[in-house]
PDB file of C-alpha atoms in Angstrom:
ATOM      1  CA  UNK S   1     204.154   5.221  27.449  1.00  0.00           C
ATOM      2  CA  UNK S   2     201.613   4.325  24.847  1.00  0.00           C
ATOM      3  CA  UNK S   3     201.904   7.900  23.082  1.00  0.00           C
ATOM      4  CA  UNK S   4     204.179  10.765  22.717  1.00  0.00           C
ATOM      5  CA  UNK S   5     203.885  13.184  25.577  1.00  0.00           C
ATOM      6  CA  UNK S   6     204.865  16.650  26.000  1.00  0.00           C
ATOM      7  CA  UNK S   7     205.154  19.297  28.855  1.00  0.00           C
ATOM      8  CA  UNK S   8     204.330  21.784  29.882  1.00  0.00           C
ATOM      9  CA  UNK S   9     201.465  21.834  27.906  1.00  0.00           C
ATOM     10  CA  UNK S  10     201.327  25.481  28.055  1.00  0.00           C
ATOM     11  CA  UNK S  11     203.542  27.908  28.795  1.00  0.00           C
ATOM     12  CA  UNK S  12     203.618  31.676  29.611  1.00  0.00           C
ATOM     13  CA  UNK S  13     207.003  33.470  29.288  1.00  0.00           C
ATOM     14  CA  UNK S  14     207.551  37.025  29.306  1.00  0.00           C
ATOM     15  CA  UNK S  15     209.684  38.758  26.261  1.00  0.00           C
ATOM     16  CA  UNK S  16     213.376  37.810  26.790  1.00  0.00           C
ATOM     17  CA  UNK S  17     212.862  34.725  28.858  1.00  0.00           C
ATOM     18  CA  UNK S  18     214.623  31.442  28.510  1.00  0.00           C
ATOM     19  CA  UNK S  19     212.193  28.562  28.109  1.00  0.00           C
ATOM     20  CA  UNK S  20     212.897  24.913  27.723  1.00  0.00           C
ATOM     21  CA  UNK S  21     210.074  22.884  26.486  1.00  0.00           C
ATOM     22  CA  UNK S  22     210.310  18.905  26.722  1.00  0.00           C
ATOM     23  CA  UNK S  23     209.212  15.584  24.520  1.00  0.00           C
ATOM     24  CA  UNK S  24     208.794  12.198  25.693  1.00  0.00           C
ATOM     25  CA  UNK S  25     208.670   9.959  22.588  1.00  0.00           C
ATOM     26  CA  UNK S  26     207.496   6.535  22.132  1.00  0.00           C
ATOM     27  CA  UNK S  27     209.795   3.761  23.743  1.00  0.00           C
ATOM     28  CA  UNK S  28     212.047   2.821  20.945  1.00  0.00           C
ATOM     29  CA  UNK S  29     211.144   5.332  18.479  1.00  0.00           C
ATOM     30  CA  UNK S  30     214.238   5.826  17.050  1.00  0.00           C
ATOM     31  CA  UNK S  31     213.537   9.194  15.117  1.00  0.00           C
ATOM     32  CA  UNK S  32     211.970  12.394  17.164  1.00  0.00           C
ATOM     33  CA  UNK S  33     211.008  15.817  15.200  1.00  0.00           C
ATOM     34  CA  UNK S  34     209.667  19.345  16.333  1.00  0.00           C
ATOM     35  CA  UNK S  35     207.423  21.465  14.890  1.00  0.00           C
ATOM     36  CA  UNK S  36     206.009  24.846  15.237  1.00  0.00           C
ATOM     37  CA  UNK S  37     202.106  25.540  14.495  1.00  0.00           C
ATOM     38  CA  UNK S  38     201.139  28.958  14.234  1.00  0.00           C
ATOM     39  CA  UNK S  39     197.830  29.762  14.835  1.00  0.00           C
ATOM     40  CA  UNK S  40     195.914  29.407  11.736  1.00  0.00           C
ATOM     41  CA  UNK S  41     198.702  27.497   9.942  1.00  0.00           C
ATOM     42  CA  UNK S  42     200.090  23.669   9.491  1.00  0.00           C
ATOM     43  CA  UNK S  43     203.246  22.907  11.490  1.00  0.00           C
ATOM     44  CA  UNK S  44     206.046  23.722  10.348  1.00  0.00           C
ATOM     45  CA  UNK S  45     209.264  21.746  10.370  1.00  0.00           C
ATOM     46  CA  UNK S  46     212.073  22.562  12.573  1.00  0.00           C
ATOM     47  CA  UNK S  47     214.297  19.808  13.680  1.00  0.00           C
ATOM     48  CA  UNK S  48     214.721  15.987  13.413  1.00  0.00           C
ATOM     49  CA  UNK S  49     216.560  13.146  15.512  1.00  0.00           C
ATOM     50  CA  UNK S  50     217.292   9.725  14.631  1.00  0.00           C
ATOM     51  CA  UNK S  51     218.356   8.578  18.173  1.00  0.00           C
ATOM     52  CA  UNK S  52     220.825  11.110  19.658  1.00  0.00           C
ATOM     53  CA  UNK S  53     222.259  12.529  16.334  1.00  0.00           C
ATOM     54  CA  UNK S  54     220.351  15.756  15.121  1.00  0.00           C
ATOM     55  CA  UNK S  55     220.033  15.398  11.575  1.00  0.00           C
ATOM     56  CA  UNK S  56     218.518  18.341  10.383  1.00  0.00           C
ATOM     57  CA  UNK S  57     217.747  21.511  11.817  1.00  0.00           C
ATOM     58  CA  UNK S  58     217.563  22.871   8.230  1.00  0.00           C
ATOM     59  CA  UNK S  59     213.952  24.779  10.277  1.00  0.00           C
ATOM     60  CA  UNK S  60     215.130  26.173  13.045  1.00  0.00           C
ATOM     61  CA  UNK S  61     213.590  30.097  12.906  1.00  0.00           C
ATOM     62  CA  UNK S  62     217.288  31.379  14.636  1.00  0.00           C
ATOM     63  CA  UNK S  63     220.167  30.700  16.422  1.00  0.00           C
ATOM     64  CA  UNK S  64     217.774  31.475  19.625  1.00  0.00           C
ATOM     65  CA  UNK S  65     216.460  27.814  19.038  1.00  0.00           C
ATOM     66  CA  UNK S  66     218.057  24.814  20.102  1.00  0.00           C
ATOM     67  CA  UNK S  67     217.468  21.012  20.292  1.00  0.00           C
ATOM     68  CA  UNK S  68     219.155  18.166  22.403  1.00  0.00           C
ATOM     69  CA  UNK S  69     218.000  14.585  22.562  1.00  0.00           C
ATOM     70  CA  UNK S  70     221.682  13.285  24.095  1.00  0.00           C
ATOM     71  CA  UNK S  71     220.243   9.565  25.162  1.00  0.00           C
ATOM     72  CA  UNK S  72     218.422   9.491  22.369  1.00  0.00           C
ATOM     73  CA  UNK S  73     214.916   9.017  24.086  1.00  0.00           C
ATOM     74  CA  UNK S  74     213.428  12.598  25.718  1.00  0.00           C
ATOM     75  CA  UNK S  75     214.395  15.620  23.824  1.00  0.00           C
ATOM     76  CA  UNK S  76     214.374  19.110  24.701  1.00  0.00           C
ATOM     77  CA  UNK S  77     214.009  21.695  22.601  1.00  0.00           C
ATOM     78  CA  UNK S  78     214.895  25.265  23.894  1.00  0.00           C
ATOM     79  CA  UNK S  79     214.419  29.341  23.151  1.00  0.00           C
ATOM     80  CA  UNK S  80     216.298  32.018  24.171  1.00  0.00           C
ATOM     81  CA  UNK S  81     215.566  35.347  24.701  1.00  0.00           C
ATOM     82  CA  UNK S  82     211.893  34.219  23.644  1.00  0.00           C
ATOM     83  CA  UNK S  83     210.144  36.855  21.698  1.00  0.00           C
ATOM     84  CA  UNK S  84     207.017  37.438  20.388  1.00  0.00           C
ATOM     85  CA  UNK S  85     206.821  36.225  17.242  1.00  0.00           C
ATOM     86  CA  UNK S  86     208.179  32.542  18.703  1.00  0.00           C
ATOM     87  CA  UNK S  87     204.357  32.279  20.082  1.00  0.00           C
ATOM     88  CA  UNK S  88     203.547  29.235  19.032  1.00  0.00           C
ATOM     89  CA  UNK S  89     202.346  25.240  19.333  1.00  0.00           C
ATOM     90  CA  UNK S  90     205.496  23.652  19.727  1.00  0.00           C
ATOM     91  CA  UNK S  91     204.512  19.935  18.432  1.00  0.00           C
ATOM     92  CA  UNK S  92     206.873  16.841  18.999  1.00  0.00           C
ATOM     93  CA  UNK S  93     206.106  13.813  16.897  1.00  0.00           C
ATOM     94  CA  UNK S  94     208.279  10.351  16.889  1.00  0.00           C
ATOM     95  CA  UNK S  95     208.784   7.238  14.719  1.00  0.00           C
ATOM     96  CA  UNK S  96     209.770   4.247  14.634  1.00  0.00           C
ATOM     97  CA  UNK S  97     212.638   4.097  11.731  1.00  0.00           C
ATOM     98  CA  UNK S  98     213.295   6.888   9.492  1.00  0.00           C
ATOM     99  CA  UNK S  99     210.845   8.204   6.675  1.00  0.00           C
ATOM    100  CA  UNK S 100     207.617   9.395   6.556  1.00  0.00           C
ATOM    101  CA  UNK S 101     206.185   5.604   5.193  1.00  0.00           C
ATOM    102  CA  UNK S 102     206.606   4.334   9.162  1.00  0.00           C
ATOM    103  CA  UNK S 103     204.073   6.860   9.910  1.00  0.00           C
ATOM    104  CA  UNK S 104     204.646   9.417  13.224  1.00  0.00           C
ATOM    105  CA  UNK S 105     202.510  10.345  16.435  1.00  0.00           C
ATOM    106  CA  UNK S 106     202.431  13.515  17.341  1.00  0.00           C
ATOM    107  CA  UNK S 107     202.236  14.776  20.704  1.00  0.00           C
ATOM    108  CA  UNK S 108     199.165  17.451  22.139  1.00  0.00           C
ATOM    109  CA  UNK S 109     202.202  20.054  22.160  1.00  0.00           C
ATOM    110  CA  UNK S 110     203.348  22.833  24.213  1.00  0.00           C
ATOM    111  CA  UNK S 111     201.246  26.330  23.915  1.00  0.00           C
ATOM    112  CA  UNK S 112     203.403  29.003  24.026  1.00  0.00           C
ATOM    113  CA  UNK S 113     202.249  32.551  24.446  1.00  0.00           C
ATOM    114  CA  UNK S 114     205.160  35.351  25.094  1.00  0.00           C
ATOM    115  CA  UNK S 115     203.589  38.413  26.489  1.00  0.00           C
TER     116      UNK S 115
ATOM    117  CA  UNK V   1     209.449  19.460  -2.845  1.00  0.00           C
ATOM    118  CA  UNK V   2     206.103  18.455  -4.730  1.00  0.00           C
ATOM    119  CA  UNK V   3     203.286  20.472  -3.342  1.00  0.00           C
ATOM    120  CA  UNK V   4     199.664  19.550  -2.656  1.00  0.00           C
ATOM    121  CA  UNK V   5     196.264  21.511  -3.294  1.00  0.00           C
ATOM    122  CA  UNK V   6     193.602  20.882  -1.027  1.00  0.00           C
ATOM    123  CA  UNK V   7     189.926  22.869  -0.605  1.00  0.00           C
ATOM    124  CA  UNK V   8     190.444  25.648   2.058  1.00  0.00           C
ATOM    125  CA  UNK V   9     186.939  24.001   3.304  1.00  0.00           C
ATOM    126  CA  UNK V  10     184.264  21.332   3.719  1.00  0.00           C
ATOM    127  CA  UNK V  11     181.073  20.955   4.994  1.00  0.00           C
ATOM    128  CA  UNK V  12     179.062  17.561   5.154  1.00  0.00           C
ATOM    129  CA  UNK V  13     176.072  16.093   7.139  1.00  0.00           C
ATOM    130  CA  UNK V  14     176.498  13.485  10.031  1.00  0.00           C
ATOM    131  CA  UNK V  15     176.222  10.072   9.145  1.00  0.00           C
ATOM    132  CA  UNK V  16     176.808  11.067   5.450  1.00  0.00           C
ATOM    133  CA  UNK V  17     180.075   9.856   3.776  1.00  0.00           C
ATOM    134  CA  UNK V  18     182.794  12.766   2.458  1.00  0.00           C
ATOM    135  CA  UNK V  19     185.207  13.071  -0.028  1.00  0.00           C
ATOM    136  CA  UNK V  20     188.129  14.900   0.733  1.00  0.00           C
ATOM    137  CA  UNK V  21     190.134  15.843  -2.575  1.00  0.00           C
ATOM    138  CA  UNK V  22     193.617  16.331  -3.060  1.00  0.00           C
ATOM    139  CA  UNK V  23     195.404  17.429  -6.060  1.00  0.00           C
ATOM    140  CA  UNK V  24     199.126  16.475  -6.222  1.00  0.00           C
ATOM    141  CA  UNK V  25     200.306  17.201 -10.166  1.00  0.00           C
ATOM    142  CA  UNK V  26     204.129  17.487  -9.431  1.00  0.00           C
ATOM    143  CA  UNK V  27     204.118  13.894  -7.467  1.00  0.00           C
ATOM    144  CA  UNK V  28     207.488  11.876  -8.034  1.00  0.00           C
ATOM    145  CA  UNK V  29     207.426   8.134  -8.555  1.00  0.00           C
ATOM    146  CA  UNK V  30     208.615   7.631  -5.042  1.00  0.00           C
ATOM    147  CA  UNK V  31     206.278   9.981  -3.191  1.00  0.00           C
ATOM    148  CA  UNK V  32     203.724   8.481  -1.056  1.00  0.00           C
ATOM    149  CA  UNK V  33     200.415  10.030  -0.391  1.00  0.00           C
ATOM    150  CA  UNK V  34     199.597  10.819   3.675  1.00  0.00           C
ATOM    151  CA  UNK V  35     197.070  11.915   4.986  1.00  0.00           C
ATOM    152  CA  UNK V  36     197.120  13.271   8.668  1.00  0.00           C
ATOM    153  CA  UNK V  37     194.173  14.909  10.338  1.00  0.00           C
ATOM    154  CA  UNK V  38     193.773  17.330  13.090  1.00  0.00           C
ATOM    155  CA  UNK V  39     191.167  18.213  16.065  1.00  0.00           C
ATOM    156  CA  UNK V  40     191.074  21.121  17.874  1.00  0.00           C
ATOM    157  CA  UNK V  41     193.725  21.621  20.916  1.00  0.00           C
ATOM    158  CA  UNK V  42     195.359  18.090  19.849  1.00  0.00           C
ATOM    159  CA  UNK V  43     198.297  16.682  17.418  1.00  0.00           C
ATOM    160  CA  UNK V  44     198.114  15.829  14.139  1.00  0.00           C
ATOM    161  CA  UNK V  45     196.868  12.107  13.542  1.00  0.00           C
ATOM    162  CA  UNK V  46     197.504   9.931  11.135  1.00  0.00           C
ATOM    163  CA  UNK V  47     194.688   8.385   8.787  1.00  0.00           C
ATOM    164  CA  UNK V  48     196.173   6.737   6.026  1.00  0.00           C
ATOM    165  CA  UNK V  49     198.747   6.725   3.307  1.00  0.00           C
ATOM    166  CA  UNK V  50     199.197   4.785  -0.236  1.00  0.00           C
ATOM    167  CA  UNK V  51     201.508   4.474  -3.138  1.00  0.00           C
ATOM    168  CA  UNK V  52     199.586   3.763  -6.569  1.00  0.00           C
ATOM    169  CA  UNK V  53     196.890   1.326  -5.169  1.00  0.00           C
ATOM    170  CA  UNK V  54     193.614   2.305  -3.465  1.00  0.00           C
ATOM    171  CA  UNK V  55     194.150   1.506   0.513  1.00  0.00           C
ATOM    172  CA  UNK V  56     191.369   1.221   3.120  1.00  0.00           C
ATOM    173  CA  UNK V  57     191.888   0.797   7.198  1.00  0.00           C
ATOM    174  CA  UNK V  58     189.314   1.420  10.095  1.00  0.00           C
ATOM    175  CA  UNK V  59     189.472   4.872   9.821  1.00  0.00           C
ATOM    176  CA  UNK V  60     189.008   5.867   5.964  1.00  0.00           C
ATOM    177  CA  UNK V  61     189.252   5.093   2.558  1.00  0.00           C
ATOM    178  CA  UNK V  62     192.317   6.351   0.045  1.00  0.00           C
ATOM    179  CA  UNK V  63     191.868   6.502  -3.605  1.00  0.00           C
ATOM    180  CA  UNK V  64     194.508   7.381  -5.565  1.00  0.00           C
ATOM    181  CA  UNK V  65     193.923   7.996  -9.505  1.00  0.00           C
ATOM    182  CA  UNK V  66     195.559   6.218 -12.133  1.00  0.00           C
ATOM    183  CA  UNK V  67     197.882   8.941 -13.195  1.00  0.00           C
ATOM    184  CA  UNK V  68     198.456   9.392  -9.164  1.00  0.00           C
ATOM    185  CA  UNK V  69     197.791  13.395 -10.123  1.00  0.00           C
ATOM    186  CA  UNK V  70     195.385  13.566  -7.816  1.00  0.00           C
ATOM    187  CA  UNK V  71     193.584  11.470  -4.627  1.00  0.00           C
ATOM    188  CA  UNK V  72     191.015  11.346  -2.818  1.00  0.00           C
ATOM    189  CA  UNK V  73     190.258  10.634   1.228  1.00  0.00           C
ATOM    190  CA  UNK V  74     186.996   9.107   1.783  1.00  0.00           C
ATOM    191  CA  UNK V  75     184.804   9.029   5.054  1.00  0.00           C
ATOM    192  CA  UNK V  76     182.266   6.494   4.806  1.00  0.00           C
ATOM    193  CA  UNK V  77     180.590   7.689   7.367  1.00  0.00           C
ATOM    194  CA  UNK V  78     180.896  11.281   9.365  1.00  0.00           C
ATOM    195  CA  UNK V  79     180.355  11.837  13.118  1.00  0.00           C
ATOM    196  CA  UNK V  80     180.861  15.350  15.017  1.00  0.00           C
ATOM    197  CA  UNK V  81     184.338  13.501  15.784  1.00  0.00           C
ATOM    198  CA  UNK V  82     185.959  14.142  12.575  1.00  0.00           C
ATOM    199  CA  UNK V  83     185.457  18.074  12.329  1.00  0.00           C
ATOM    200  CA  UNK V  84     188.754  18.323  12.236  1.00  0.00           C
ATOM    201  CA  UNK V  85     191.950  19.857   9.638  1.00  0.00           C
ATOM    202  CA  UNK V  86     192.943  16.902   7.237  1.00  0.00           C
ATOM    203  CA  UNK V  87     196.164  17.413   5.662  1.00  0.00           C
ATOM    204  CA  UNK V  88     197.318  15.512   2.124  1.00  0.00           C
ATOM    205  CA  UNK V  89     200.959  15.570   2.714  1.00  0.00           C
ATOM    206  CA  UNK V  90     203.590  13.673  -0.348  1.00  0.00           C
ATOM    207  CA  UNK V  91     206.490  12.545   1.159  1.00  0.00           C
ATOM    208  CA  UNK V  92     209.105   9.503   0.799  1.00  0.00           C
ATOM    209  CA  UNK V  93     212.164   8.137   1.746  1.00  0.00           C
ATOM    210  CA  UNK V  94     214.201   9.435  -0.797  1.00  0.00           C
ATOM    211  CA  UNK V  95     212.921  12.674  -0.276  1.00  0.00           C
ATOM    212  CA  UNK V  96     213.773  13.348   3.205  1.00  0.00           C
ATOM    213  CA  UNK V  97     211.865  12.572   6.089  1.00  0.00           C
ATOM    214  CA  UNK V  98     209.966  15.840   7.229  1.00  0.00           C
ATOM    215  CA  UNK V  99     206.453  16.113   6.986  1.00  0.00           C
ATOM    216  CA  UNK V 100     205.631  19.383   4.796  1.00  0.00           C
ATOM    217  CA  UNK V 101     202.211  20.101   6.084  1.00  0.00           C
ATOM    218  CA  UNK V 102     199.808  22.807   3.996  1.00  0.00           C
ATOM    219  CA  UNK V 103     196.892  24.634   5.305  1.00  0.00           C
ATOM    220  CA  UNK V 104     194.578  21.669   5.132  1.00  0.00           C
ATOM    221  CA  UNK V 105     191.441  21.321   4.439  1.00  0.00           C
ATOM    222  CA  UNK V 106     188.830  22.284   7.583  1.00  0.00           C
ATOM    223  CA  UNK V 107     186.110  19.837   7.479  1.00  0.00           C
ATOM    224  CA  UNK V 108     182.782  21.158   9.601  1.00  0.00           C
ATOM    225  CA  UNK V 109     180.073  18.011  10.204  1.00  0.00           C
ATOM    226  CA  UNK V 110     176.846  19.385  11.031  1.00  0.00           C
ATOM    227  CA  UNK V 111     174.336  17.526  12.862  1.00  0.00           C
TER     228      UNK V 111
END
């Protein structure tokens, strides 16, 4: 597709659900990163891909939060036992090579709200 | 990581140009300067990014000082399109490849 898209694009999950939330990146994009945006706040980094390898997950908040790409194009990244405090924009944003001088687009993002 | 300083806020008029500033003292020789912007309910964007020269593209101007302490993101001319959050970001390849994104600066165009 002609940007990076992301669903659901929002998401309701009650305190101790699983939830899986999903990227699509650019065709060819070879590096894929999540971030979480807390209301009021810039993203924050969590994870980054360059194709199927996982890089750095240097961001992830706990071992609740997990991150797959295994093909190397859609990634999935994925909370456990969601609580509160993991309310959040979930933001996925791709590249073409690695380093921030290629530039990335960033998807809408997934709205999460646990209640 | 070097750090940026940006305004918390901005206001400017429609159809009148805006200068966003950006203080970076800390920058390395191999940081570039981005600049990402973002409207309500959507992404981050990117506008523009430089090294040591001044850059221009469709959307906005870049000037970086000589001393690269500092820059500057220029809108010639505001609409009601670019309320948005603009972030000033420094970031390069030898320095990893995450985006470290402040608070921004929240840019209100009144009409």
């Amino acid at each position: 597709g002609a940007g990076v898209s992301q669903s659901p694009r929002y998401k309701v999950a009650k305190r101790g659900q699983d939830v899986a939330l999903r990227c699509d990146p650019i065709s060819g994009h070879v590096s894929l990163f999540w971030y979480q945006q807390a209301l009021g706040q810039g993203p924050e980094f969590l994870t980054y891909f360059q194709n199927e390898a996982q890089l750095d997950k240097s961001g992830l908040p706990s071992d609740r939060f997990f991150a797959e790409r295994p093909e190397g194009s859609v990634s999935t990244l994925k909370i456990q036992r969601t609580q509160q405090e993991d309310s959040a924009v979930y933001l996925c944003a791709s590249s073409l090579r690695q380093g921030p001088i290629y530039g990335y687009t960033f998807g809408s993002g997934t709205r999460l709200t646990v209640v | 990581d070097a750090k940026t300083t940006q305004p918390n806020s901005m206001e400017s008029n429609e159809e009148e140009p805006v200068h966003l500033p950006c203080n970076h003292s800390t920058i390395s020789g191999t940081d570039y300067i981005h600049w990402y912007r973002q409207l309500p309910s959507q992404g981050p964007e990117y506008v523009i990014h430089g090294l040591t020269s001044n850059v221009n593209n469709r959307m906005a101007s870049l000037a970086i000082a000589e001393d690269r302490k500092s820059s500057t993101l220029i809108l010639h001319r505001a609409t009601l399109r670019d309320a948005a959050v603009y972030y000033c970001i420094l970031g390069s390849t030898n320095s990893g490849y995450a985006l470290n994104f402040g608070k921004g600066t929240s840019l209100l165009v009144t009409p």
